[in-house]
Coordinates of C-alpha atoms in Angstrom, one line a residue:
X1 CA 13.0 -7.2 16.8
X2 CA 11.9 -9.8 18.3
X3 CA 9.4 -8.4 19.9
X4 CA 8.1 -6.3 16.8
X5 CA 8.2 -9.9 14.6
X6 CA 6.1 -11.3 17.5
X7 CA 3.8 -8.6 16.9
X8 CA 3.7 -9.2 13.5
X9 CA 4.7 -12.4 12.4
X10 CA 1.0 -13.0 10.5
X11 CA 1.2 -10.2 8.1
X12 CA 5.4 -10.9 8.0
X13 CA 4.3 -14.3 6.6
X14 CA 1.0 -13.7 4.8
X15 CA 3.2 -10.8 3.0
X16 CA 6.4 -13.8 1.9
X17 CA 3.7 -16.0 1.3
X18 CA 2.6 -13.3 -1.4
X19 CA 5.3 -12.3 -2.8
X20 CA 7.2 -15.8 -3.6
X21 CA 3.5 -16.6 -5.3
X22 CA 3.3 -12.7 -7.1
X23 CA 6.9 -14.1 -9.0
X24 CA 5.8 -17.6 -9.8
X25 CA 3.0 -16.7 -11.2
X26 CA 5.3 -13.7 -13.3
X27 CA 8.1 -15.6 -13.8
X28 CA 6.9 -19.2 -14.8
X29 CA 2.8 -19.6 -15.1
X30 CA 3.4 -23.2 -16.4
X31 CA 4.4 -24.0 -12.7
X32 CA 1.2 -23.1 -11.0
X33 CA -0.7 -25.7 -11.3
X34 CA 1.4 -27.8 -9.1
X35 CA 1.5 -25.5 -6.1
X36 CA -2.7 -24.8 -7.1
X37 CA -4.0 -27.4 -5.0
X38 CA -1.9 -26.6 -2.2
X39 CA -4.3 -23.0 -2.2
X40 CA -7.3 -25.2 -3.1
X41 CA -6.9 -27.4 0.2
X42 CA -5.9 -24.5 2.3
X43 CA -9.4 -22.7 1.0
X44 CA -11.7 -25.5 1.6
X45 CA -10.1 -26.1 5.4
X46 CA -11.4 -22.8 6.1
X47 CA -14.7 -22.8 3.7
X48 CA -15.3 -26.2 6.1
X49 CA -14.3 -24.4 9.3
X50 CA -16.2 -21.1 8.2
X51 CA -19.6 -22.6 8.4
X52 CA -20.1 -23.4 12.0
X53 CA -18.7 -20.7 13.1
X54 CA -20.7 -18.6 11.6
X55 CA -23.4 -20.6 13.3
X56 CA -22.1 -20.6 17.1
X57 CA -20.7 -16.6 16.1
X58 CA -24.5 -15.6 15.5
X59 CA -26.5 -17.4 17.4
X60 CA -24.2 -16.9 20.6
X61 CA -23.9 -13.6 20.3
X62 CA -27.6 -13.4 20.0
X63 CA -28.7 -15.8 23.2
X64 CA -26.1 -14.0 25.7
X65 CA -27.4 -10.3 24.9
X66 CA -29.2 -9.6 28.0
X67 CA -31.6 -6.5 26.9
X68 CA -34.6 -7.0 24.0
X69 CA -33.9 -3.0 23.0
X70 CA -30.3 -4.0 23.4
X71 CA -30.6 -6.3 20.4
X72 CA -32.6 -4.4 18.8
X73 CA -30.3 -1.0 18.8
X74 CA -27.6 -3.2 17.3
X75 CA -29.7 -4.2 14.0
X76 CA -31.1 -0.7 13.2
X77 CA -27.8 0.6 13.9
X78 CA -26.6 -2.0 11.1
X79 CA -29.4 -1.7 9.3
X80 CA -28.5 2.1 8.1
X81 CA -24.7 1.3 8.9
X82 CA -24.6 -1.3 5.8
X83 CA -27.0 1.0 3.3
X84 CA -25.0 4.2 4.7
X85 CA -22.2 2.7 3.1
X86 CA -22.9 1.3 0.5
X87 CA -24.9 4.5 -1.1
X88 CA -22.5 6.3 -0.6
X89 CA -19.7 3.9 -2.6
X90 CA -22.2 3.8 -5.3
X91 CA -22.9 8.0 -5.1
X92 CA -19.0 8.5 -4.8
X93 CA -18.0 6.4 -8.3
X94 CA -21.7 8.2 -10.2
X95 CA -19.1 11.1 -9.4
X96 CA -15.6 10.1 -10.0
X97 CA -16.8 8.5 -13.5
X98 CA -18.7 11.9 -14.4
X99 CA -15.6 13.7 -13.7
X100 CA -13.5 11.5 -15.0
X101 CA -15.7 9.7 -18.5
X102 CA -13.8 6.5 -19.8
X103 CA -13.5 8.2 -23.4
X104 CA -14.5 4.6 -25.6
X105 CA -15.3 1.5 -24.8
X106 CA -16.1 -1.1 -27.8
X107 CA -18.0 -3.9 -27.8
X108 CA -16.0 -7.3 -26.8
X109 CA -16.1 -10.9 -28.3
X110 CA -16.1 -12.9 -25.6
X111 CA -19.0 -14.8 -25.3
X112 CA -20.4 -15.9 -21.7
X113 CA -24.0 -18.1 -21.6
X114 CA -25.8 -18.9 -18.2
X115 CA -27.8 -21.4 -18.3
X116 CA -31.1 -21.0 -18.9
X117 CA -33.6 -20.7 -15.2
X118 CA -36.8 -21.8 -15.4
X119 CA -37.9 -21.6 -11.9
X120 CA -40.4 -19.1 -10.6
X121 CA -40.1 -16.4 -8.6
X122 CA -41.8 -18.4 -6.0
X123 CA -39.5 -20.8 -5.7
X124 CA -36.4 -19.3 -6.0
X125 CA -37.9 -16.7 -2.9
X126 CA -38.3 -19.9 -0.8
X127 CA -34.6 -20.8 -2.0
X128 CA -33.3 -17.8 -0.9
X129 CA -34.2 -17.5 2.6
X130 CA -34.8 -22.1 3.4
X131 CA -33.5 -24.9 2.7
X132 CA -34.9 -28.5 1.9
X133 CA -32.8 -30.8 5.0
X134 CA -31.1 -29.9 7.8
X135 CA -27.7 -30.4 6.7
X136 CA -27.6 -28.6 3.3
X137 CA -27.7 -25.3 6.1
X138 CA -24.7 -25.9 6.7
X139 CA -23.2 -25.2 2.9
X140 CA -21.6 -21.7 2.0
X141 CA -24.2 -21.8 -0.7
X142 CA -26.9 -21.1 1.7
X143 CA -25.4 -18.4 3.7
X144 CA -28.7 -16.7 4.4
X145 CA -30.4 -19.9 4.5
X146 CA -28.2 -20.6 8.0
X147 CA -28.6 -17.0 9.3
X148 CA -31.8 -16.7 9.6
X149 CA -31.5 -19.9 11.5
X150 CA -28.8 -18.9 13.3
X151 CA -31.1 -15.6 14.5
X152 CA -34.2 -18.0 15.5
X153 CA -31.6 -20.6 17.3
X154 CA -30.4 -17.2 19.1
X155 CA -33.6 -16.1 20.3
X156 CA -35.6 -19.5 21.4
X157 CA -32.1 -20.3 23.7
X158 CA -33.1 -16.9 25.2
X159 CA -36.5 -17.1 25.5
X160 CA -36.3 -21.3 27.3
X161 CA -34.8 -19.0 29.8
X162 CA -32.9 -21.6 33.2
X163 CA -33.6 -24.4 31.3
X164 CA -32.5 -23.5 27.8
X165 CA -28.8 -23.0 29.9
X166 CA -27.1 -25.5 29.2
X167 CA -27.5 -25.1 25.3
X168 CA -26.7 -21.7 26.3
X169 CA -23.1 -22.9 27.6
X170 CA -23.0 -25.2 24.3
X171 CA -22.9 -22.7 21.8
X172 CA -20.8 -20.5 23.9
X173 CA -18.3 -23.4 24.5
X174 CA -18.2 -24.2 20.8
X175 CA -17.8 -20.6 19.5
X176 CA -14.5 -21.3 21.7
X177 CA -14.0 -24.2 19.8
X178 CA -14.3 -23.3 16.1
X179 CA -12.5 -19.1 17.1
X180 CA -9.3 -22.0 17.6
X181 CA -9.8 -24.3 15.1
X182 CA -9.6 -21.5 12.6
X183 CA -6.8 -19.9 14.5
X184 CA -5.1 -23.2 13.6
X185 CA -5.8 -23.1 10.2
X186 CA -5.1 -19.5 9.6
X187 CA -1.7 -21.2 10.5
X188 CA -1.1 -22.6 7.1
X189 CA -2.0 -19.4 5.5
X190 CA 1.2 -18.0 4.1
X191 CA 1.8 -21.4 2.4
X192 CA -2.0 -22.1 0.8
X193 CA -2.7 -18.0 -0.3
X194 CA 0.6 -17.9 -1.6
X195 CA -0.2 -21.1 -4.2
X196 CA -3.7 -19.1 -4.8
X197 CA -1.9 -15.6 -5.1
X198 CA 0.4 -17.6 -7.7
X199 CA -2.7 -18.6 -9.4
X200 CA -4.6 -15.2 -9.5
X201 CA -1.5 -12.9 -10.7
X202 CA -1.3 -16.2 -13.7
X203 CA -5.0 -16.1 -14.9
X204 CA -5.5 -12.9 -14.5
X205 CA -3.1 -10.7 -14.3
X206 CA -2.6 -10.7 -18.2
X207 CA -6.5 -10.1 -18.7
X208 CA -5.9 -6.1 -17.2
X209 CA -4.4 -4.7 -20.2
X210 CA -6.5 -5.4 -22.6
X211 CA -9.6 -4.4 -23.7
X212 CA -10.8 -4.0 -20.4
X213 CA -7.9 -1.6 -19.3
X214 CA -10.1 1.8 -19.2
X215 CA -12.6 0.8 -17.0
X216 CA -10.8 -1.4 -15.0
X217 CA -8.7 1.2 -14.1
X218 CA -11.0 3.6 -13.1
X219 CA -12.8 1.1 -11.2
X220 CA -9.0 0.5 -9.1
X221 CA -8.7 3.7 -9.2
X222 CA -12.2 5.0 -7.2
X223 CA -11.9 2.0 -5.1
X224 CA -8.4 2.5 -4.1
X225 CA -9.7 6.0 -3.5
X226 CA -12.9 4.9 -1.4
X227 CA -11.0 2.6 0.4
X228 CA -7.8 4.8 2.0
X229 CA -10.1 8.1 2.3
X230 CA -14.2 6.8 3.6
X231 CA -12.4 3.3 5.3
X232 CA -10.8 6.3 7.8
X233 CA -13.8 9.0 7.8
X234 CA -15.7 6.0 9.0
X235 CA -13.5 4.6 10.9
X236 CA -13.2 8.5 12.5
X237 CA -16.1 8.6 13.1
X238 CA -15.8 5.8 15.1
X239 CA -13.4 6.2 17.3
X240 CA -11.2 10.0 16.0
X241 CA -8.0 9.6 15.5
X242 CA -7.3 6.3 17.7
X243 CA -10.1 4.6 15.6
X244 CA -7.9 5.4 12.4
X245 CA -4.8 4.5 13.8
X246 CA -6.2 1.1 14.8
X247 CA -8.1 0.3 12.5
X248 CA -5.3 0.7 9.5
X249 CA -3.0 -1.2 11.7
X250 CA -5.7 -4.0 12.3
X251 CA -7.1 -4.3 8.3
X252 CA -3.9 -5.2 7.2
X253 CA -4.0 -9.1 7.6
X254 CA -7.9 -8.6 6.5
X255 CA -6.9 -6.8 3.6
X256 CA -3.9 -9.3 2.8
X257 CA -6.5 -12.7 3.2
X258 CA -9.0 -10.8 0.8
X259 CA -6.4 -9.3 -2.0
X260 CA -5.3 -13.7 -2.5
X261 CA -8.5 -15.6 -2.0
X262 CA -10.7 -13.2 -3.6
X263 CA -13.5 -14.4 -1.0
X264 CA -15.2 -12.1 2.3
X265 CA -15.8 -15.7 3.6
X266 CA -12.2 -17.5 3.4
X267 CA -11.5 -13.5 4.9
X268 CA -14.1 -13.4 7.8
X269 CA -11.4 -15.4 10.2
X270 CA -9.1 -12.6 9.8
X271 CA -12.2 -9.7 10.4
X272 CA -13.3 -11.3 13.8
X273 CA -9.4 -11.9 15.0
X274 CA -9.1 -7.7 13.4
X275 CA -12.4 -7.3 15.0
X276 CA -11.4 -8.2 18.3
X277 CA -7.7 -6.4 18.4
X278 CA -9.4 -2.9 18.1
X279 CA -11.9 -3.6 20.9
X280 CA -15.4 -4.5 19.5
X281 CA -17.0 -6.0 21.9
X282 CA -18.0 -9.7 20.6
X283 CA -22.1 -9.5 20.8
X284 CA -21.4 -7.2 18.0
X285 CA -18.5 -8.3 15.8
X286 CA -20.1 -11.7 15.3
X287 CA -23.8 -10.4 14.7
X288 CA -22.2 -7.4 11.7
X289 CA -19.3 -8.7 10.2
X290 CA -20.7 -12.3 9.5
X291 CA -24.2 -10.8 8.5
X292 CA -21.9 -8.3 6.8
X293 CA -19.9 -11.1 4.7
X294 CA -22.9 -11.8 3.1
X295 CA -25.1 -8.5 3.3
X296 CA -22.9 -5.4 3.1
X297 CA -20.7 -5.4 -0.3
X298 CA -18.8 -2.3 -0.5
X299 CA -16.7 -3.4 -3.8
X300 CA -20.1 -4.3 -5.5
X301 CA -21.7 -1.3 -5.4
X302 CA -18.9 0.4 -7.3
X303 CA -18.7 -2.4 -9.0
X304 CA -22.6 -2.1 -9.9
X305 CA -22.0 1.5 -11.0
X306 CA -19.5 1.0 -13.0
X307 CA -20.5 -1.8 -14.8
X308 CA -23.8 0.0 -15.7
X309 CA -22.2 3.2 -16.9
X310 CA -19.5 0.7 -19.4
X311 CA -22.7 -1.0 -20.1
X312 CA -24.3 2.4 -21.8
X313 CA -20.6 4.0 -22.9
X314 CA -21.2 0.7 -25.2
X315 CA -24.5 1.2 -26.9
X316 CA -24.2 4.3 -27.0
X317 CA -26.5 6.2 -24.5
X318 CA -26.4 8.8 -21.1
X319 CA -26.0 7.1 -18.4
X320 CA -26.2 9.9 -16.3
X321 CA -30.0 10.7 -17.4
X322 CA -31.7 11.5 -13.5
X323 CA -33.9 8.5 -14.0
X324 CA -30.7 6.0 -14.8
X325 CA -28.8 7.5 -12.2
X326 CA -31.9 6.4 -9.7
X327 CA -32.5 3.3 -11.4
X328 CA -28.5 2.6 -10.7
X329 CA -29.3 3.3 -7.3
X330 CA -31.9 0.8 -6.5
X331 CA -29.9 -1.9 -8.6
X332 CA -27.0 -1.2 -6.9
X333 CA -28.4 -1.7 -3.5
X334 CA -30.5 -4.7 -5.0
X335 CA -26.8 -6.3 -6.1
X336 CA -24.9 -4.7 -2.4
X337 CA -27.5 -6.1 -0.2
X338 CA -30.3 -8.7 -1.4
X339 CA -28.3 -10.6 -4.2
X340 CA -25.2 -11.0 -2.2
X341 CA -26.7 -13.7 -0.4
X342 CA -28.0 -15.2 -3.0
X343 CA -25.5 -17.8 -4.6
X344 CA -24.4 -16.0 -8.0
X345 CA -25.9 -13.1 -7.0
X346 CA -23.7 -10.6 -8.9
X347 CA -25.2 -12.8 -12.2
X348 CA -28.1 -12.2 -10.5
X349 CA -28.7 -8.2 -10.5
X350 CA -26.5 -7.9 -14.2
X351 CA -29.8 -9.9 -15.0
X352 CA -31.7 -7.6 -13.6
X353 CA -29.9 -3.9 -15.2
X354 CA -29.5 -5.6 -18.2
X355 CA -33.6 -6.4 -17.6
X356 CA -34.4 -2.7 -16.3
X357 CA -32.5 -1.2 -19.2
X358 CA -33.7 -2.7 -21.2
X359 CA -30.0 -3.6 -22.7
X360 CA -29.1 -5.3 -25.9
X361 CA -27.5 -8.7 -25.4
X362 CA -24.1 -7.6 -26.8
X363 CA -23.5 -5.5 -22.9
X364 CA -23.9 -9.1 -20.9
X365 CA -20.5 -10.2 -21.7
X366 CA -18.4 -7.0 -20.5
X367 CA -20.4 -6.6 -17.6
X368 CA -19.8 -9.7 -16.3
X369 CA -15.9 -10.3 -17.1
X370 CA -15.4 -6.4 -15.7
X371 CA -17.0 -8.3 -12.5
X372 CA -14.2 -10.9 -13.0
X373 CA -11.7 -9.0 -13.3
X374 CA -12.5 -6.4 -10.6
X375 CA -13.0 -9.2 -8.2
X376 CA -9.6 -9.2 -5.9
X377 CA -10.7 -4.8 -5.1
X378 CA -13.9 -5.6 -4.8
X379 CA -13.3 -8.5 -2.6
X380 CA -11.8 -6.2 -0.4
X381 CA -13.8 -3.3 0.1
X382 CA -16.7 -5.9 1.0
X383 CA -14.8 -8.4 3.3
X384 CA -12.5 -5.3 5.0
X385 CA -15.7 -2.8 4.9
X386 CA -17.5 -5.4 7.9
X387 CA -14.6 -4.4 9.7
X388 CA -15.3 -0.7 9.9
X389 CA -18.7 -1.3 10.1
X390 CA -18.9 -3.0 13.0
X391 CA -16.3 -0.1 14.5
X392 CA -19.3 2.2 13.3
X393 CA -22.2 0.3 15.0
X394 CA -20.3 -0.1 17.8
X395 CA -19.7 3.9 18.2
X396 CA -23.5 4.3 18.1
X397 CA -24.7 1.1 20.4
X398 CA -22.1 0.6 23.9
X399 CA -22.3 -2.6 24.7
X400 CA -20.0 -4.6 27.5
X401 CA -17.7 -6.9 25.8

């Protein structure tokens, strides 16, 4: 019994914290305001620790790879995996809404207004990939720019040869230190995530059974089936039956973390721990998981299709016309990969959808609210999908641990 608790103590304590938080959110929602700061403090500690971890993990992985061809194979296989998983999720969702249509959805009276952005597209593109000051790199709002900088730093460290050896030792040491720091922070997870889960239950829970019940029910059913069936299939391709067993044994902690925080970024430490226990080499896990956190989103793929489908229901148009389906797949890839690296990228994707299909303004509040209410499961799919993606990449690109 002691051995079981030792091996699963983190998961048991986290489940206990989430259970207590859920009960508080249901029976005493007024008390949530008093404990939510505990969740905010934990998340803030997590965010400030994860940002330097991303830099050290990515740059160290690139700098420590011995063969240039091996690095190219990892990047190519990673890109193929991300695209394959995202399109599979989208096509599966299209099939689900075709076989199990939502009978009727009427407009929502809730209005969500977004401030007008008068920046030129040129300025937007620059801001996606770069920042004006070095210190701005280390903000979770600029993750794509940080990833690019970490890539370039890793390349530069490799090209300098012997003279760059002290720096390569520094980034390798920095990675180990930041990993240990995150292990310390994660010891607070049962309290912090429990408090934050209480807030989620008290605020978002009641909205799940109102006007948006049908499309949300469809999303949660499709997402759960995809999570259980397709992630198992990916794990089987990656490692056979042992791969499936290893994945689900170690995916519990990242799943609970994603469900509690609704943040792929906050789930990254748990993902890296899971990848290590599964046996994925650091040179793969430290590239696929940080990059996937920004650019690989299975949950957003499913969400994009559901939102487009609901918007078409609202205005009475046929979603299943071939041209509409092709556009939906294109928008979904953009939302799941490109917009994932942009602050508020989900809103940009929704605006793109409205623009491409020339939908009326009345559809905007509905798709934005759906995007908010599906966030817990979407985050689980987005975040935990990075672990199985790393397994998939490792299956076809063998590197030493």
